[in-house]
């Protein structure tokens, strides 16, 4: 299900840790295997804003479609790292154990894909890394996401 994150002064959407133009190397697993290299980003949103409501509603819709009327029970059993919408206070620097800038008391969603996403400037013109108008970590953006279970 597609959901739009729309940046407004009252309900900002902040981009963090973007790997929009080149893939991020997959993480090493405990069993010695390596995860897939993916394009990814974090989108920080206010917990009580319209963006959070749209994401929560989309998660509920796809979970209900997959798990039926008992979706809420299934969802409640998932760990925080398995839910699409995550608590910003849990996004901490592994070295200093401090919450990353902008994440405190907010929510975030961290989509990823092996296929490069479309990236556009304010005029809806496709951009490449380094182009004028290309998004960067810390900027405010609109984003279209696919939510799935």
Short mmCIF file of C-alpha atoms in Angstrom, two decimals:
data_model
loop_
_atom_site.label_atom_id
_atom_site.label_comp_id
_atom_site.label_asym_id
_atom_site.label_seq_id
_atom_site.Cartn_x
_atom_site.Cartn_y
_atom_site.Cartn_z
CA UNK A 1 0.00 0.00 0.00
CA UNK A 2 1.41 3.36 -0.97
CA UNK A 3 1.62 6.13 1.62
CA UNK A 4 2.80 9.70 1.17
CA UNK A 5 4.88 11.52 3.76
CA UNK A 6 4.23 15.20 3.16
CA UNK A 7 6.56 17.77 4.70
CA UNK A 8 4.81 20.79 6.20
CA UNK A 9 5.91 23.31 8.85
CA UNK A 10 3.42 21.71 11.29
CA UNK A 11 4.34 18.12 10.41
CA UNK A 12 7.91 17.91 9.09
CA UNK A 13 9.52 14.93 7.39
CA UNK A 14 13.30 14.89 7.91
CA UNK A 15 15.65 12.69 5.90
CA UNK A 16 18.40 10.86 7.80
CA UNK A 17 21.08 8.34 6.83
CA UNK A 18 20.23 8.43 3.11
CA UNK A 19 21.61 5.84 0.73
CA UNK A 20 19.51 6.98 -2.23
CA UNK A 21 22.10 6.96 -5.00
CA UNK A 22 24.45 4.14 -3.98
CA UNK A 23 23.63 1.00 -2.04
CA UNK A 24 24.59 0.58 1.58
CA UNK A 25 26.61 -2.53 2.22
CA UNK A 26 24.61 -5.32 3.85
CA UNK A 27 25.11 -5.92 7.54
CA UNK A 28 27.04 -8.94 8.79
CA UNK A 29 24.87 -11.50 10.55
CA UNK A 30 25.83 -13.49 13.63
CA UNK A 31 26.02 -16.67 11.57
CA UNK A 32 28.70 -15.17 9.32
CA UNK A 33 26.41 -14.45 6.38
CA UNK A 34 25.95 -10.97 4.96
CA UNK A 35 22.67 -9.19 4.25
CA UNK A 36 21.84 -7.70 0.86
CA UNK A 37 23.23 -4.36 -0.21
CA UNK A 38 20.27 -1.96 -0.37
CA UNK A 39 19.21 1.58 -1.05
CA UNK A 40 17.72 2.99 2.14
CA UNK A 41 16.92 6.03 4.22
CA UNK A 42 15.28 7.02 7.49
CA UNK A 43 12.35 9.43 7.53
CA UNK A 44 11.78 11.14 10.88
CA UNK A 45 8.20 12.21 11.61
CA UNK A 46 6.26 13.70 14.53
CA UNK A 47 4.46 11.07 16.63
CA UNK A 48 1.07 12.81 16.59
CA UNK A 49 1.06 14.31 13.09
CA UNK A 50 -0.84 13.43 9.93
CA UNK A 51 2.21 11.59 8.52
CA UNK A 52 2.33 9.24 11.51
CA UNK A 53 -1.42 8.63 11.20
CA UNK A 54 -1.09 7.80 7.49
CA UNK A 55 1.73 5.32 8.20
CA UNK A 56 -0.11 3.73 11.14
CA UNK A 57 -3.28 3.40 9.06
CA UNK A 58 -1.34 1.81 6.18
CA UNK A 59 0.40 -0.63 8.54
CA UNK A 60 -2.96 -1.59 10.05
CA UNK A 61 -4.52 -2.07 6.60
CA UNK A 62 -1.77 -4.33 5.24
CA UNK A 63 -1.49 -6.25 8.52
CA UNK A 64 -5.26 -6.83 8.59
CA UNK A 65 -5.13 -7.97 4.97
CA UNK A 66 -2.36 -10.47 5.75
CA UNK A 67 -3.32 -11.63 9.26
CA UNK A 68 -7.08 -11.04 9.31
CA UNK A 69 -9.05 -9.70 12.24
CA UNK A 70 -6.36 -10.85 14.71
CA UNK A 71 -3.71 -8.62 13.14
CA UNK A 72 -3.35 -6.45 16.28
CA UNK A 73 -2.38 -9.48 18.38
CA UNK A 74 0.20 -10.53 15.78
CA UNK A 75 1.57 -6.98 15.54
CA UNK A 76 1.83 -6.68 19.34
CA UNK A 77 4.18 -9.70 19.42
CA UNK A 78 6.69 -8.14 17.03
CA UNK A 79 9.80 -6.47 18.44
CA UNK A 80 10.33 -2.75 17.95
CA UNK A 81 12.89 -3.48 15.23
CA UNK A 82 10.28 -5.51 13.28
CA UNK A 83 7.64 -2.77 13.12
CA UNK A 84 7.58 -0.38 10.21
CA UNK A 85 7.17 2.67 12.41
CA UNK A 86 9.86 2.86 15.06
CA UNK A 87 10.50 4.90 18.20
CA UNK A 88 13.14 7.56 17.63
CA UNK A 89 14.42 7.29 21.19
CA UNK A 90 15.71 3.81 20.30
CA UNK A 91 17.86 5.13 17.40
CA UNK A 92 21.16 5.46 19.24
CA UNK A 93 24.77 5.79 18.20
CA UNK A 94 26.45 2.46 18.99
CA UNK A 95 29.64 4.21 20.11
CA UNK A 96 28.24 6.92 22.41
CA UNK A 97 24.81 5.41 23.13
CA UNK A 98 23.30 8.85 22.51
CA UNK A 99 20.08 9.29 20.53
CA UNK A 100 20.83 10.58 17.05
CA UNK A 101 20.06 14.24 16.32
CA UNK A 102 16.41 14.76 15.38
CA UNK A 103 15.21 11.31 16.48
CA UNK A 104 14.43 12.07 20.15
CA UNK A 105 10.70 11.96 20.95
CA UNK A 106 9.86 11.34 17.28
CA UNK A 107 9.04 8.31 15.17
CA UNK A 108 10.87 7.11 12.09
CA UNK A 109 10.41 4.69 9.25
CA UNK A 110 13.40 3.06 7.56
CA UNK A 111 12.50 1.73 4.11
CA UNK A 112 14.99 -0.16 1.97
CA UNK A 113 15.05 -1.79 -1.44
CA UNK A 114 17.52 -3.47 -3.75
CA UNK A 115 16.11 -1.28 -6.56
CA UNK A 116 17.20 2.37 -6.68
CA UNK A 117 14.35 4.72 -5.75
CA UNK A 118 13.30 7.63 -7.89
CA UNK A 119 14.76 10.83 -6.45
CA UNK A 120 13.40 14.19 -7.54
CA UNK A 121 13.97 17.87 -6.75
CA UNK A 122 11.25 20.36 -5.78
CA UNK A 123 10.28 20.76 -9.44
CA UNK A 124 9.74 16.98 -9.80
CA UNK A 125 12.83 16.66 -12.01
CA UNK A 126 14.94 13.53 -11.46
CA UNK A 127 18.28 14.26 -9.77
CA UNK A 128 21.56 12.41 -9.35
CA UNK A 129 23.89 12.50 -6.38
CA UNK A 130 25.57 15.89 -6.15
CA UNK A 131 23.06 17.64 -8.41
CA UNK A 132 21.64 20.93 -7.24
CA UNK A 133 18.43 20.18 -5.37
CA UNK A 134 19.42 16.60 -4.52
CA UNK A 135 18.33 15.59 -1.01
CA UNK A 136 20.89 15.13 1.76
CA UNK A 137 20.82 13.93 5.35
CA UNK A 138 19.05 16.47 7.54
CA UNK A 139 16.94 18.08 4.83
CA UNK A 140 13.16 18.07 4.79
CA UNK A 141 11.44 16.03 2.09
CA UNK A 142 8.25 14.52 0.74
CA UNK A 143 8.41 10.75 0.28
CA UNK A 144 6.26 8.01 -1.21
CA UNK A 145 6.62 4.62 0.48
CA UNK A 146 5.25 1.14 -0.10
CA UNK A 147 4.02 -0.47 3.12
CA UNK A 148 3.76 -4.27 3.12
CA UNK A 149 3.53 -7.13 5.60
#
